[in-house]
Amino acid sequence: MTDLPATASVVVIGGGVMGASTAYHLAKAGVRGVVLLERERFFGLGATGRCAGGIRHQFATEINIRLSLLSLRMLDALEDETGQPALVRKCGYLFVLTQPQQVETFGRNVALQHSLGVPTQWLTGDEVRRCLPACVFPDALAGTYCAQDGLADPNSVVMAYVSAARRLGVACLTEADVTGLETAGGRIAAVITAQGRIATPVAVNAAGPWSAPLAALAGLDLPVVPLRRQWLTTTPLPDLPTNFPFVIDFAQSLYFHPEGEGLLTGMSNPNEAVGFDQSVDPDWELTHMEAAVERLPRLERAGVVSRWAGLYEVTPDAHPILGGTPVEGLYLITGFSGHGFMHGPICGQLLAEIITTGRAATLDVSALRLSRFAENQPIIEYNVV
Ligand SMILES: Cc1cc2nc3c(=O)[nH]c(=O)nc-3n(C[C@H](O)[C@H](O)[C@H](O)COP(=O)(O)OP(=O)(O)OC[C@H]3O[C@@H](n4cnc5c(N)ncnc54)[C@H](O)[C@@H]3O)c2cc1C
């Protein structure tokens, strides 16, 4: 780490996609004296670096669909904006539905997506089977496919924003562990790190799965919990169709997507306990792979290249928290509940708008305020994988 500045206009805490995007968009909006602090040796080693890279429009709430519409456009334009591409690959997302209740709910979701301009296609069970000749889905009742969904590279996105922020004068520092948030008269006064104190009127909590312990340093109780999720990548599968999409067996939260010449596959453990453990659970990997081979038998012949576990940052309604807090000068950009990577570009921009002008002009995100939980006004999202 280079020298810590003694003062800042804004300190952004957490160097994942949210912190990097927020720092960049603050500087782009003309804010000088922005500092980005990450406690690891490199940026993007938290949830962002462990994420599956999926980007999609297929959500069940208007706010998530609108965030995707804006954010995926920003990923397409990232190279023009920052000089570094997001390595977007539009392989499409195909949700496979095997339960009558899902068919009904996804029917409503697709109607909502259409009303907002997302060209999701409805597939019958037979059409699903025709689209996925490599898979075994005798029980597929229907499916939904959006060709504009796909993949992007998390590390490229984080480093694009960090590098562009640096060029605009942001001090982007690693190995800077925030250990205290100093308040005075109910507002932020300073951010304390192991290396020293930065006096600042504004701090942004972009600590992802660790955002609740960070908020607690300012006496704020945040409803965000860490939940482990894991995936693995395989050796090449040369006979896999080249147009293989991001496939989600929704009932099992089981997914596959192309990764290099092989696949990346994961499955969410519905019994996972809340906690900060980021080690791969070998028992769950066994359960996952049994289910995966049943759906994609050729996986039996593949080897494992890498396996990763990371943490979702989960809120009670599976929607993020974006905006201010009762502690004046303390802002939140957290709680993305399993799909934050894709919303990082737009959410960093929206938070920069809130900090600099008092409101997000690009998109009304007041529904994502922290106080919705105390007001008992949660948002319901069905498409969580
Ligand atoms: C297995 C898995 C698969 C996923 N798949 C997808 C997907 O396909 N698509 C998608 O859109 N999303 C996906 N996600 C979710 C996505 O990764 C997250 O929502 C997103 O990356 C959150 O970004 P963040 O910047 O808030 O958090 P992080 O990337 O975790 O960044 C927070 C940073 O804060 C730092 N930090 C914490 N405390 C402190 C402190 N006290 N001082 C200094 N630094 C601190 C951490 O070291 C960390 O680097 C997945 C997540 C996981 C775990």
CSV table of C-alpha atoms and ligand atoms in Angstrom, one decimal:
chain,number,residue,atom,x,y,z
A,1,MET,CA,0.0,0.0,0.0
A,2,THR,CA,1.2,3.5,-0.7
A,3,ASP,CA,0.6,6.4,1.8
A,4,LEU,CA,-2.8,6.8,3.2
A,5,PRO,CA,-4.2,10.3,2.7
A,6,ALA,CA,-5.1,12.2,5.9
A,7,THR,CA,-8.3,13.6,4.5
A,8,ALA,CA,-10.7,12.7,1.7
A,9,SER,CA,-14.0,13.9,0.4
A,10,VAL,CA,-15.4,10.4,0.1
A,11,VAL,CA,-13.9,7.1,1.3
A,12,VAL,CA,-15.3,4.0,-0.5
A,13,ILE,CA,-14.7,0.9,1.5
A,14,GLY,CA,-14.4,-2.4,-0.4
A,15,GLY,CA,-12.7,-3.0,-3.7
A,16,GLY,CA,-15.1,-5.3,-5.4
A,17,VAL,CA,-17.3,-4.4,-8.4
A,18,MET,CA,-19.5,-2.1,-6.2
A,19,GLY,CA,-16.7,-0.1,-4.6
A,20,ALA,CA,-14.7,0.2,-7.9
A,21,SER,CA,-17.8,1.3,-9.9
A,22,THR,CA,-18.8,3.8,-7.2
A,23,ALA,CA,-15.3,5.3,-6.9
A,24,TYR,CA,-15.0,5.6,-10.7
A,25,HIS,CA,-18.5,7.2,-11.1
A,26,LEU,CA,-17.8,9.7,-8.3
A,27,ALA,CA,-14.6,10.8,-9.9
A,28,LYS,CA,-16.4,11.0,-13.3
A,29,ALA,CA,-19.0,13.2,-11.8
A,30,GLY,CA,-16.2,15.6,-10.8
A,31,VAL,CA,-15.7,14.7,-7.2
A,32,ARG,CA,-12.0,15.2,-6.2
A,33,GLY,CA,-10.4,13.5,-3.2
A,34,VAL,CA,-12.0,10.1,-3.5
A,35,VAL,CA,-10.2,7.2,-1.8
A,36,LEU,CA,-11.0,3.5,-2.4
A,37,LEU,CA,-9.8,1.1,0.3
A,38,GLU,CA,-9.5,-2.7,-0.1
A,39,ARG,CA,-8.1,-4.9,2.7
A,40,GLU,CA,-6.9,-7.7,0.5
A,41,ARG,CA,-3.6,-7.5,-1.6
A,42,PHE,CA,-5.6,-7.2,-4.8
A,43,PHE,CA,-8.9,-5.8,-5.9
A,44,GLY,CA,-11.8,-8.1,-6.6
A,45,LEU,CA,-10.9,-11.0,-4.4
A,46,GLY,CA,-14.2,-11.0,-2.5
A,47,ALA,CA,-17.6,-12.1,-3.9
A,48,THR,CA,-16.9,-10.5,-7.3
A,49,GLY,CA,-13.8,-12.6,-8.0
A,50,ARG,CA,-15.6,-15.8,-7.0
A,51,CYS,CA,-18.8,-15.1,-9.0
A,52,ALA,CA,-20.0,-17.1,-11.9
A,53,GLY,CA,-20.0,-14.1,-14.3
A,54,GLY,CA,-23.7,-14.4,-15.3
A,55,ILE,CA,-25.5,-11.4,-16.7
A,56,ARG,CA,-29.2,-11.5,-17.4
A,57,HIS,CA,-32.4,-9.5,-17.9
A,58,GLN,CA,-34.6,-12.3,-16.7
A,59,PHE,CA,-35.9,-11.1,-13.3
A,60,ALA,CA,-39.2,-11.0,-11.6
A,61,THR,CA,-39.3,-7.4,-10.4
A,62,GLU,CA,-39.4,-4.2,-12.4
A,63,ILE,CA,-36.5,-2.7,-10.4
A,64,ASN,CA,-34.2,-5.6,-11.1
A,65,ILE,CA,-35.1,-5.7,-14.8
A,66,ARG,CA,-34.5,-2.0,-15.1
A,67,LEU,CA,-31.2,-2.3,-13.4
A,68,SER,CA,-30.2,-5.0,-15.9
A,69,LEU,CA,-31.3,-3.0,-18.9
A,70,LEU,CA,-29.1,-0.1,-17.8
A,71,SER,CA,-26.2,-2.2,-16.5
A,72,LEU,CA,-25.8,-4.6,-19.3
A,73,ARG,CA,-25.7,-1.7,-21.7
A,74,MET,CA,-22.8,-0.3,-19.6
A,75,LEU,CA,-21.0,-3.6,-19.8
A,76,ASP,CA,-21.3,-3.6,-23.6
A,77,ALA,CA,-19.8,-0.1,-23.6
A,78,LEU,CA,-17.2,-0.6,-21.0
A,79,GLU,CA,-14.3,-0.6,-23.4
A,80,ASP,CA,-15.4,2.8,-24.9
A,81,GLU,CA,-15.8,4.1,-21.4
A,82,THR,CA,-12.7,2.9,-19.7
A,83,GLY,CA,-10.4,1.4,-22.4
A,84,GLN,CA,-10.9,-2.2,-21.1
A,85,PRO,CA,-13.6,-4.6,-22.3
A,86,ALA,CA,-15.9,-6.6,-20.0
A,87,LEU,CA,-15.4,-9.6,-22.3
A,88,VAL,CA,-19.2,-10.0,-22.7
A,89,ARG,CA,-20.4,-13.2,-24.3
A,90,LYS,CA,-24.1,-13.3,-25.1
A,91,CYS,CA,-24.7,-17.0,-24.9
A,92,GLY,CA,-28.3,-16.5,-23.6
A,93,TYR,CA,-29.9,-17.8,-20.4
A,94,LEU,CA,-32.3,-20.7,-20.5
A,95,PHE,CA,-34.4,-21.3,-17.4
A,96,VAL,CA,-35.8,-24.8,-17.4
A,97,LEU,CA,-39.1,-25.1,-15.5
A,98,THR,CA,-40.2,-28.5,-14.2
A,99,GLN,CA,-43.0,-27.6,-11.8
A,100,PRO,CA,-46.5,-26.2,-12.7
A,101,GLN,CA,-46.1,-23.4,-10.1
A,102,GLN,CA,-42.9,-22.2,-11.8
A,103,VAL,CA,-44.7,-22.2,-15.2
A,104,GLU,CA,-47.4,-19.9,-13.8
A,105,THR,CA,-44.9,-17.5,-12.1
A,106,PHE,CA,-42.5,-17.4,-15.0
A,107,GLY,CA,-45.4,-16.6,-17.3
A,108,ARG,CA,-46.1,-13.5,-15.3
A,109,ASN,CA,-42.3,-12.7,-15.2
A,110,VAL,CA,-42.0,-12.9,-18.9
A,111,ALA,CA,-45.0,-10.6,-19.4
A,112,LEU,CA,-43.4,-8.1,-17.1
A,113,GLN,CA,-40.1,-8.5,-19.0
A,114,HIS,CA,-41.9,-7.9,-22.4
A,115,SER,CA,-43.6,-4.8,-21.0
A,116,LEU,CA,-40.1,-3.4,-20.3
A,117,GLY,CA,-38.7,-4.3,-23.7
A,118,VAL,CA,-36.8,-7.5,-22.8
A,119,PRO,CA,-37.3,-10.0,-25.7
A,120,THR,CA,-37.5,-13.2,-23.6
A,121,GLN,CA,-38.9,-16.2,-25.5
A,122,TRP,CA,-41.3,-18.7,-24.0
A,123,LEU,CA,-40.4,-22.3,-24.8
A,124,THR,CA,-42.6,-25.4,-24.5
A,125,GLY,CA,-41.1,-28.5,-22.8
A,126,ASP,CA,-40.4,-30.1,-26.3
A,127,GLU,CA,-38.7,-26.9,-27.4
A,128,VAL,CA,-36.5,-26.9,-24.3
A,129,ARG,CA,-35.5,-30.5,-25.2
A,130,ARG,CA,-34.7,-29.5,-28.8
A,131,CYS,CA,-32.6,-26.5,-27.7
A,132,LEU,CA,-30.6,-28.7,-25.3
A,133,PRO,CA,-29.8,-31.9,-27.1
A,134,ALA,CA,-26.8,-32.5,-24.7
A,135,CYS,CA,-29.1,-32.4,-21.6
A,136,VAL,CA,-31.7,-34.8,-20.1
A,137,PHE,CA,-34.9,-32.9,-19.2
A,138,PRO,CA,-37.8,-35.4,-19.6
A,139,ASP,CA,-39.6,-33.4,-16.9
A,140,ALA,CA,-39.3,-30.0,-18.5
A,141,LEU,CA,-42.7,-28.4,-18.7
A,142,ALA,CA,-41.5,-25.1,-20.2
A,143,GLY,CA,-38.6,-22.8,-20.4
A,144,THR,CA,-37.6,-19.1,-20.9
A,145,TYR,CA,-34.7,-17.9,-23.1
A,146,CYS,CA,-33.3,-14.5,-23.6
A,147,ALA,CA,-30.5,-14.3,-26.2
A,148,GLN,CA,-29.3,-10.9,-24.7
A,149,ASP,CA,-28.3,-12.6,-21.5
A,150,GLY,CA,-24.9,-14.3,-21.0
A,151,LEU,CA,-21.6,-13.8,-19.4
A,152,ALA,CA,-18.9,-11.2,-18.6
A,153,ASP,CA,-15.6,-11.3,-16.9
A,154,PRO,CA,-15.7,-10.0,-13.3
A,155,ASN,CA,-11.9,-9.3,-13.0
A,156,SER,CA,-11.9,-7.2,-16.2
A,157,VAL,CA,-14.8,-5.1,-14.9
A,158,VAL,CA,-13.3,-4.4,-11.5
A,159,MET,CA,-9.9,-3.5,-13.0
A,160,ALA,CA,-11.5,-1.4,-15.8
A,161,TYR,CA,-13.1,0.8,-13.1
A,162,VAL,CA,-10.1,0.8,-10.8
A,163,SER,CA,-7.7,1.8,-13.6
A,164,ALA,CA,-10.1,4.5,-15.0
A,165,ALA,CA,-10.7,5.8,-11.4
A,166,ARG,CA,-6.9,6.1,-10.9
A,167,ARG,CA,-6.6,8.1,-14.1
A,168,LEU,CA,-9.2,10.5,-12.8
A,169,GLY,CA,-7.2,10.9,-9.6
A,170,VAL,CA,-8.8,8.4,-7.2
A,171,ALA,CA,-6.4,6.9,-4.6
A,172,CYS,CA,-7.1,3.2,-5.0
A,173,LEU,CA,-5.3,1.4,-2.2
A,174,THR,CA,-5.1,-2.3,-1.3
A,175,GLU,CA,-4.0,-3.9,2.1
A,176,ALA,CA,-6.0,-1.2,3.8
A,177,ASP,CA,-8.3,-2.8,6.4
A,178,VAL,CA,-10.9,-0.6,7.8
A,179,THR,CA,-11.2,-1.2,11.5
A,180,GLY,CA,-13.3,1.8,12.6
A,181,LEU,CA,-15.8,4.4,11.5
A,182,GLU,CA,-15.7,7.5,13.6
A,183,THR,CA,-18.9,9.5,14.0
A,184,ALA,CA,-19.5,12.9,15.6
A,185,GLY,CA,-22.9,14.4,16.2
A,186,GLY,CA,-24.6,11.5,14.3
A,187,ARG,CA,-22.5,11.9,11.2
A,188,ILE,CA,-19.4,10.3,9.7
A,189,ALA,CA,-16.2,12.1,10.7
A,190,ALA,CA,-13.4,9.6,9.8
A,191,VAL,CA,-12.5,6.2,8.6
A,192,ILE,CA,-9.9,4.3,10.7
A,193,THR,CA,-7.6,1.8,9.2
A,194,ALA,CA,-4.7,-0.3,10.5
A,195,GLN,CA,-2.4,2.3,8.9
A,196,GLY,CA,-4.1,5.4,10.2
A,197,ARG,CA,-7.1,7.7,10.1
A,198,ILE,CA,-8.7,9.5,7.1
A,199,ALA,CA,-10.9,12.4,8.1
A,200,THR,CA,-13.9,12.4,5.7
A,201,PRO,CA,-17.5,13.6,5.7
A,202,VAL,CA,-18.7,10.7,3.5
A,203,ALA,CA,-18.0,6.9,3.7
A,204,VAL,CA,-19.5,4.3,1.4
A,205,ASN,CA,-20.0,0.8,2.7
A,206,ALA,CA,-19.2,-1.4,-0.4
A,207,ALA,CA,-18.0,-4.4,1.7
A,208,GLY,CA,-20.3,-7.0,0.1
A,209,PRO,CA,-20.7,-10.0,2.4
A,210,TRP,CA,-18.8,-8.2,5.1
A,211,SER,CA,-21.0,-5.1,5.0
A,212,ALA,CA,-22.9,-5.8,8.2
A,213,PRO,CA,-19.8,-6.0,10.4
A,214,LEU,CA,-18.5,-2.8,8.7
A,215,ALA,CA,-21.8,-1.0,9.3
A,216,ALA,CA,-21.7,-2.2,13.0
A,217,LEU,CA,-18.6,-0.1,13.4
A,218,ALA,CA,-20.8,3.0,13.1
A,219,GLY,CA,-23.5,1.4,15.3
A,220,LEU,CA,-25.7,0.5,12.4
A,221,ASP,CA,-27.6,-2.9,12.3
A,222,LEU,CA,-27.6,-4.1,8.7
A,223,PRO,CA,-29.9,-6.9,7.5
A,224,VAL,CA,-27.2,-8.5,5.2
A,225,VAL,CA,-25.9,-12.0,5.9
A,226,PRO,CA,-23.2,-14.0,4.2
A,227,LEU,CA,-24.3,-17.3,2.5
A,228,ARG,CA,-21.8,-19.6,0.9
A,229,ARG,CA,-22.2,-20.7,-2.7
A,230,GLN,CA,-19.8,-22.8,-4.8
A,231,TRP,CA,-19.1,-24.0,-8.3
A,232,LEU,CA,-16.5,-25.8,-10.3
A,233,THR,CA,-15.1,-25.7,-13.8
A,234,THR,CA,-14.4,-28.8,-16.0
A,235,THR,CA,-11.8,-30.0,-18.5
A,236,PRO,CA,-12.7,-29.4,-22.2
A,237,LEU,CA,-16.0,-31.0,-23.5
A,238,PRO,CA,-15.2,-30.9,-27.2
A,239,ASP,CA,-18.5,-32.5,-28.2
A,240,LEU,CA,-20.6,-29.8,-26.4
A,241,PRO,CA,-22.7,-27.8,-28.9
A,242,THR,CA,-21.0,-24.4,-29.5
A,243,ASN,CA,-24.3,-22.6,-28.9
A,244,PHE,CA,-24.8,-24.1,-25.4
A,245,PRO,CA,-26.4,-21.4,-23.3
A,246,PHE,CA,-26.4,-20.6,-19.5
A,247,VAL,CA,-28.8,-23.3,-18.4
A,248,ILE,CA,-30.6,-23.1,-15.1
A,249,ASP,CA,-32.6,-26.1,-13.8
A,250,PHE,CA,-34.7,-23.7,-11.6
A,251,ALA,CA,-36.2,-26.3,-9.2
A,252,GLN,CA,-32.7,-27.4,-8.1
A,253,SER,CA,-30.9,-24.1,-8.5
A,254,LEU,CA,-28.5,-26.1,-10.7
A,255,TYR,CA,-26.7,-24.3,-13.5
A,256,PHE,CA,-24.2,-24.8,-16.3
A,257,HIS,CA,-22.5,-22.4,-18.6
A,258,PRO,CA,-19.7,-22.5,-21.1
A,259,GLU,CA,-16.3,-21.7,-19.6
A,260,GLY,CA,-13.3,-21.9,-21.8
A,261,GLU,CA,-13.6,-25.2,-23.7
A,262,GLY,CA,-15.5,-26.8,-20.8
A,263,LEU,CA,-18.3,-25.8,-18.4
A,264,LEU,CA,-18.8,-24.0,-15.2
A,265,THR,CA,-21.4,-25.6,-13.0
A,266,GLY,CA,-22.9,-24.8,-9.6
A,267,MET,CA,-25.8,-25.6,-7.4
A,268,SER,CA,-27.1,-23.7,-4.4
A,269,ASN,CA,-27.4,-25.6,-1.1
A,270,PRO,CA,-30.8,-24.8,0.3
A,271,ASN,CA,-29.6,-25.8,3.8
A,272,GLU,CA,-26.4,-23.7,3.8
A,273,ALA,CA,-26.0,-22.0,7.2
A,274,VAL,CA,-25.2,-18.3,7.4
A,275,GLY,CA,-21.4,-17.7,7.9
A,276,PHE,CA,-18.2,-16.5,6.5
A,277,ASP,CA,-16.6,-19.8,5.6
A,278,GLN,CA,-15.3,-19.7,2.0
A,279,SER,CA,-13.9,-23.2,1.8
A,280,VAL,CA,-15.4,-25.6,-0.8
A,281,ASP,CA,-17.8,-28.1,0.9
A,282,PRO,CA,-16.8,-31.5,-0.5
A,283,ASP,CA,-20.1,-33.2,0.5
A,284,TRP,CA,-22.2,-30.6,-1.3
A,285,GLU,CA,-19.9,-30.9,-4.3
A,286,LEU,CA,-20.8,-34.6,-4.4
A,287,THR,CA,-24.5,-33.9,-4.2
A,288,HIS,CA,-24.2,-31.2,-6.8
A,289,MET,CA,-22.3,-33.4,-9.3
A,290,GLU,CA,-24.7,-36.2,-8.9
A,291,ALA,CA,-27.5,-33.9,-9.9
A,292,ALA,CA,-25.4,-32.3,-12.7
A,293,VAL,CA,-24.5,-35.6,-14.3
A,294,GLU,CA,-28.1,-36.6,-14.3
A,295,ARG,CA,-28.9,-33.5,-16.4
A,296,LEU,CA,-25.7,-33.5,-18.5
A,297,PRO,CA,-24.4,-37.1,-18.6
A,298,ARG,CA,-21.2,-36.2,-20.5
A,299,LEU,CA,-20.0,-34.5,-17.4
A,300,GLU,CA,-19.1,-38.0,-16.1
A,301,ARG,CA,-16.2,-38.0,-18.6
A,302,ALA,CA,-14.9,-34.5,-17.5
A,303,GLY,CA,-12.3,-33.7,-15.0
A,304,VAL,CA,-12.4,-30.8,-12.5
A,305,VAL,CA,-10.1,-27.9,-13.4
A,306,SER,CA,-10.9,-25.5,-10.5
A,307,ARG,CA,-13.4,-25.3,-7.7
A,308,TRP,CA,-14.4,-22.1,-5.8
A,309,ALA,CA,-16.6,-21.1,-3.0
A,310,GLY,CA,-17.7,-17.5,-2.2
A,311,LEU,CA,-20.3,-15.6,-0.3
A,312,TYR,CA,-23.6,-14.1,-1.4
A,313,GLU,CA,-24.5,-10.9,0.5
A,314,VAL,CA,-28.2,-11.6,1.2
A,315,THR,CA,-31.0,-9.4,2.4
A,316,PRO,CA,-34.4,-10.5,3.7
A,317,ASP,CA,-36.0,-9.6,0.3
A,318,ALA,CA,-33.1,-10.6,-2.0
A,319,HIS,CA,-32.9,-7.0,-3.2
A,320,PRO,CA,-29.9,-4.6,-2.7
A,321,ILE,CA,-29.7,-1.7,-0.3
A,322,LEU,CA,-28.7,1.5,-2.1
A,323,GLY,CA,-28.5,4.9,-0.6
A,324,GLY,CA,-28.1,6.8,2.7
A,325,THR,CA,-28.5,5.7,6.3
A,326,PRO,CA,-29.5,7.2,9.6
A,327,VAL,CA,-25.8,8.0,10.1
A,328,GLU,CA,-25.4,11.1,8.0
A,329,GLY,CA,-22.6,10.7,5.4
A,330,LEU,CA,-22.7,6.9,5.6
A,331,TYR,CA,-24.0,5.3,2.3
A,332,LEU,CA,-24.7,1.7,1.4
A,333,ILE,CA,-24.3,-0.3,-1.8
A,334,THR,CA,-24.7,-3.9,-0.7
A,335,GLY,CA,-27.1,-6.9,-0.3
A,336,PHE,CA,-27.3,-7.9,-4.0
A,337,SER,CA,-28.2,-11.5,-3.0
A,338,GLY,CA,-26.5,-13.4,-5.7
A,339,HIS,CA,-26.7,-11.1,-8.7
A,340,GLY,CA,-24.6,-8.1,-7.9
A,341,PHE,CA,-21.8,-8.5,-10.4
A,342,MET,CA,-24.1,-7.7,-13.3
A,343,HIS,CA,-25.7,-4.7,-11.5
A,344,GLY,CA,-22.3,-3.2,-10.3
A,345,PRO,CA,-21.9,-0.8,-13.2
A,346,ILE,CA,-25.2,1.0,-12.9
A,347,CYS,CA,-25.5,0.8,-9.1
A,348,GLY,CA,-22.1,2.5,-8.7
A,349,GLN,CA,-23.3,5.3,-11.0
A,350,LEU,CA,-26.7,5.6,-9.2
A,351,LEU,CA,-25.0,5.8,-5.8
A,352,ALA,CA,-22.6,8.5,-7.1
A,353,GLU,CA,-25.7,10.4,-8.3
A,354,ILE,CA,-27.3,10.1,-4.8
A,355,ILE,CA,-24.1,11.3,-3.1
A,356,THR,CA,-23.4,14.2,-5.4
A,357,THR,CA,-27.0,15.4,-6.0
A,358,GLY,CA,-29.2,13.8,-3.3
A,359,ARG,CA,-31.1,11.6,-5.7
A,360,ALA,CA,-30.6,9.0,-8.4
A,361,ALA,CA,-31.7,10.8,-11.6
A,362,THR,CA,-31.0,7.9,-14.0
A,363,LEU,CA,-33.4,5.5,-12.2
A,364,ASP,CA,-35.7,5.9,-9.2
A,365,VAL,CA,-34.2,3.5,-6.7
A,366,SER,CA,-36.1,4.7,-3.6
A,367,ALA,CA,-37.6,1.2,-3.3
A,368,LEU,CA,-34.1,0.0,-2.4
A,369,ARG,CA,-33.8,2.3,0.6
A,370,LEU,CA,-32.6,0.7,3.9
A,371,SER,CA,-35.7,1.8,5.8
A,372,ARG,CA,-38.0,-0.5,3.7
A,373,PHE,CA,-37.3,-3.3,6.2
A,374,ALA,CA,-38.3,-1.2,9.2
A,375,GLU,CA,-41.4,0.0,7.2
A,376,ASN,CA,-42.3,-3.6,6.4
A,377,GLN,CA,-42.2,-2.8,2.6
A,378,PRO,CA,-39.9,-5.5,1.2
A,379,ILE,CA,-39.6,-6.3,-2.5
A,380,ILE,CA,-40.3,-9.9,-3.6
A,381,GLU,CA,-37.9,-11.4,-6.1
A,382,TYR,CA,-38.6,-15.0,-7.3
A,383,ASN,CA,-35.7,-15.5,-9.7
A,384,VAL,CA,-32.9,-16.1,-7.2
A,385,VAL,CA,-30.5,-18.8,-8.2
B,1,LIG,C1,-20.4,-18.3,-6.1
B,1,LIG,C2,-21.0,-17.0,-6.5
B,1,LIG,C3,-21.6,-16.9,-7.8
B,1,LIG,C4,-22.1,-15.7,-8.2
B,1,LIG,N1,-22.6,-15.6,-9.4
B,1,LIG,C5,-23.1,-14.4,-9.9
B,1,LIG,C6,-23.4,-14.2,-11.2
B,1,LIG,O1,-23.4,-15.2,-12.0
B,1,LIG,N2,-23.9,-13.0,-11.6
B,1,LIG,C7,-23.9,-12.0,-10.8
B,1,LIG,O2,-24.3,-10.9,-11.2
B,1,LIG,N3,-23.6,-12.1,-9.5
B,1,LIG,C8,-23.1,-13.3,-9.0
B,1,LIG,N4,-22.7,-13.4,-7.7
B,1,LIG,C9,-22.9,-12.3,-6.8
B,1,LIG,C10,-21.8,-11.2,-7.0
B,1,LIG,O3,-20.6,-11.9,-7.0
B,1,LIG,C11,-21.9,-10.2,-5.8
B,1,LIG,O4,-23.3,-9.8,-5.7
B,1,LIG,C12,-21.0,-9.0,-6.1
B,1,LIG,O5,-19.8,-9.4,-6.6
B,1,LIG,C13,-20.9,-8.1,-4.9
B,1,LIG,O6,-19.9,-7.2,-5.1
B,1,LIG,P1,-19.4,-6.3,-3.9
B,1,LIG,O7,-18.4,-5.4,-4.5
B,1,LIG,O8,-20.5,-5.8,-3.2
B,1,LIG,O9,-18.7,-7.4,-2.9
B,1,LIG,P2,-17.2,-8.0,-2.9
B,1,LIG,O10,-16.8,-8.3,-4.3
B,1,LIG,O11,-17.2,-9.0,-1.9
B,1,LIG,O12,-16.3,-6.8,-2.5
B,1,LIG,C14,-16.3,-6.3,-1.1
B,1,LIG,C15,-14.9,-6.1,-0.8
B,1,LIG,O13,-14.8,-5.4,0.5
B,1,LIG,C16,-13.6,-5.8,1.1
B,1,LIG,N5,-13.7,-5.5,2.5
B,1,LIG,C17,-14.6,-6.1,3.4
B,1,LIG,N6,-14.5,-5.6,4.6
B,1,LIG,C18,-13.5,-4.6,4.5
B,1,LIG,C19,-12.9,-3.8,5.4
B,1,LIG,N7,-13.2,-3.7,6.7
B,1,LIG,N8,-11.9,-2.9,5.0
B,1,LIG,C20,-11.5,-2.9,3.7
B,1,LIG,N9,-12.0,-3.8,2.8
B,1,LIG,C21,-13.0,-4.6,3.2
B,1,LIG,C22,-13.5,-7.3,0.7
B,1,LIG,O14,-12.2,-7.8,0.9
B,1,LIG,C23,-14.0,-7.3,-0.7
B,1,LIG,O15,-13.0,-7.3,-1.6
B,1,LIG,C24,-22.2,-14.6,-7.3
B,1,LIG,C25,-21.6,-14.7,-6.0
B,1,LIG,C26,-21.0,-15.9,-5.6
B,1,LIG,C27,-20.4,-16.0,-4.3
